[in-house]
Tab-separated table of N, CA and C in Angstrom:
chain	number	residue	atom	x	y	z
S	13	MET	N	5.662	21.064	12.001
S	13	MET	CA	6.808	20.250	12.435
S	13	MET	C	7.086	19.161	11.397
S	14	ALA	N	8.342	18.939	11.139
S	14	ALA	CA	8.710	17.930	10.149
S	14	ALA	C	8.313	16.533	10.614
S	15	VAL	N	8.408	16.300	11.921
S	15	VAL	CA	8.064	14.973	12.440
S	15	VAL	C	6.577	14.694	12.235
S	16	THR	N	5.744	15.691	12.457
S	16	THR	CA	4.299	15.512	12.274
S	16	THR	C	3.979	15.207	10.820
S	17	ARG	N	4.639	15.926	9.898
S	17	ARG	CA	4.412	15.667	8.474
S	17	ARG	C	4.857	14.263	8.118
S	18	PHE	N	5.961	13.816	8.678
S	18	PHE	CA	6.467	12.476	8.389
S	18	PHE	C	5.482	11.417	8.860
S	19	ILE	N	4.971	11.585	10.085
S	19	ILE	CA	4.030	10.607	10.634
S	19	ILE	C	2.736	10.599	9.820
S	20	THR	N	2.253	11.777	9.453
S	20	THR	CA	1.030	11.858	8.651
S	20	THR	C	1.235	11.184	7.300
S	21	GLY	N	2.365	11.432	6.681
S	21	GLY	CA	2.664	10.806	5.393
S	21	GLY	C	2.788	9.303	5.528
S	22	LEU	N	3.386	8.859	6.629
S	22	LEU	CA	3.555	7.423	6.848
S	22	LEU	C	2.202	6.744	7.005
S	23	TYR	N	1.314	7.351	7.800
S	23	TYR	CA	-0.024	6.780	7.975
S	23	TYR	C	-0.789	6.787	6.654
S	24	GLY	N	-0.641	7.841	5.876
S	24	GLY	CA	-1.309	7.909	4.574
S	24	GLY	C	-0.803	6.824	3.643
S	25	TYR	N	0.519	6.588	3.655
S	25	TYR	CA	1.103	5.547	2.814
S	25	TYR	C	0.600	4.170	3.234
S	26	LEU	N	0.565	3.920	4.547
S	26	LEU	CA	0.090	2.628	5.044
S	26	LEU	C	-1.380	2.428	4.704
S	27	ALA	N	-2.181	3.478	4.829
S	27	ALA	CA	-3.607	3.371	4.507
S	27	ALA	C	-3.803	3.036	3.031
S	28	ALA	N	-3.014	3.678	2.158
S	28	ALA	CA	-3.120	3.397	0.729
S	28	ALA	C	-2.683	1.968	0.428
S	29	LEU	N	-1.627	1.511	1.094
S	29	LEU	CA	-1.132	0.155	0.876
S	29	LEU	C	-2.166	-0.871	1.312
S	30	VAL	N	-2.759	-0.670	2.484
S	30	VAL	CA	-3.785	-1.590	2.977
S	30	VAL	C	-4.990	-1.599	2.043
S	31	ALA	N	-5.407	-0.420	1.585
S	31	ALA	CA	-6.548	-0.344	0.672
S	31	ALA	C	-6.240	-1.091	-0.620
S	32	PHE	N	-5.029	-0.924	-1.156
S	32	PHE	CA	-4.642	-1.619	-2.380
S	32	PHE	C	-4.656	-3.130	-2.184
S	33	LEU	N	-4.117	-3.588	-1.055
S	33	LEU	CA	-4.091	-5.025	-0.784
S	33	LEU	C	-5.506	-5.575	-0.643
S	34	TRP	N	-6.394	-4.841	0.017
S	34	TRP	CA	-7.782	-5.283	0.176
S	34	TRP	C	-8.460	-5.381	-1.175
S	35	ILE	N	-8.235	-4.399	-2.045
S	35	ILE	CA	-8.841	-4.425	-3.381
S	35	ILE	C	-8.335	-5.646	-4.147
S	36	GLY	N	-7.040	-5.911	-4.048
S	36	GLY	CA	-6.476	-7.070	-4.738
S	36	GLY	C	-7.065	-8.372	-4.225
S	37	ILE	N	-7.243	-8.475	-2.918
S	37	ILE	CA	-7.786	-9.700	-2.328
S	37	ILE	C	-9.256	-9.866	-2.716
S	38	LEU	N	-10.024	-8.785	-2.655
S	38	LEU	CA	-11.460	-8.875	-2.929
S	38	LEU	C	-11.744	-9.139	-4.401
S	39	THR	N	-10.912	-8.622	-5.295
S	39	THR	CA	-11.205	-8.751	-6.717
S	39	THR	C	-10.602	-10.012	-7.318
S	40	GLY	N	-9.403	-10.390	-6.887
S	40	GLY	CA	-8.752	-11.519	-7.547
S	40	GLY	C	-8.349	-12.641	-6.613
S	41	GLY	N	-8.459	-12.424	-5.309
S	41	GLY	CA	-8.046	-13.453	-4.370
S	41	GLY	C	-6.539	-13.633	-4.349
S	42	ALA	N	-5.796	-12.666	-4.896
S	42	ALA	CA	-4.343	-12.782	-4.935
S	42	ALA	C	-3.751	-12.326	-3.610
S	43	ASP	N	-2.686	-12.988	-3.188
S	43	ASP	CA	-2.012	-12.557	-1.969
S	43	ASP	C	-1.080	-11.388	-2.307
S	44	PRO	N	-0.635	-10.629	-1.307
S	44	PRO	CA	0.205	-9.455	-1.569
S	44	PRO	C	1.446	-9.778	-2.395
S	45	GLY	N	2.023	-10.957	-2.202
S	45	GLY	CA	3.227	-11.318	-2.945
S	45	GLY	C	2.965	-11.358	-4.437
S	46	ASP	N	1.810	-11.888	-4.827
S	46	ASP	CA	1.479	-11.944	-6.246
S	46	ASP	C	1.304	-10.538	-6.813
S	47	SER	N	0.636	-9.678	-6.037
S	47	SER	CA	0.406	-8.316	-6.503
S	47	SER	C	1.728	-7.578	-6.685
S	48	LEU	N	2.652	-7.737	-5.730
S	48	LEU	CA	3.945	-7.060	-5.828
S	48	LEU	C	4.765	-7.640	-6.969
S	49	ALA	N	4.694	-8.957	-7.147
S	49	ALA	CA	5.475	-9.594	-8.198
S	49	ALA	C	4.982	-9.167	-9.572
S	50	ALA	N	3.713	-8.775	-9.661
S	50	ALA	CA	3.143	-8.367	-10.943
S	50	ALA	C	3.597	-6.963	-11.341
S	51	GLY	N	4.354	-6.297	-10.475
S	51	GLY	CA	4.897	-4.992	-10.830
S	51	GLY	C	4.254	-3.846	-10.087
S	52	TRP	N	3.362	-4.131	-9.136
S	52	TRP	CA	2.701	-3.053	-8.392
S	52	TRP	C	3.571	-2.614	-7.224
S	53	LEU	N	4.748	-2.094	-7.545
S	53	LEU	CA	5.654	-1.633	-6.500
S	53	LEU	C	5.434	-0.149	-6.250
S	54	PRO	N	5.449	0.282	-5.003
S	54	PRO	CA	5.281	1.705	-4.703
S	54	PRO	C	6.464	2.505	-5.229
S	55	PRO	N	6.222	3.727	-5.681
S	55	PRO	CA	7.328	4.558	-6.175
S	55	PRO	C	8.320	4.861	-5.067
S	56	SER	N	9.586	4.794	-5.415
S	56	SER	CA	10.619	5.018	-4.402
S	56	SER	C	11.104	6.463	-4.453
């Protein structure tokens, strides 16, 4: 089902985003805004 694939992809994207933010916080203490401003934007 297309809806199931969409939901799975959405959860995968959110999990990757959360993991990236946690890595940024643990390694540099930077808030998400700093990380995004530095050019770490997800591909559109």
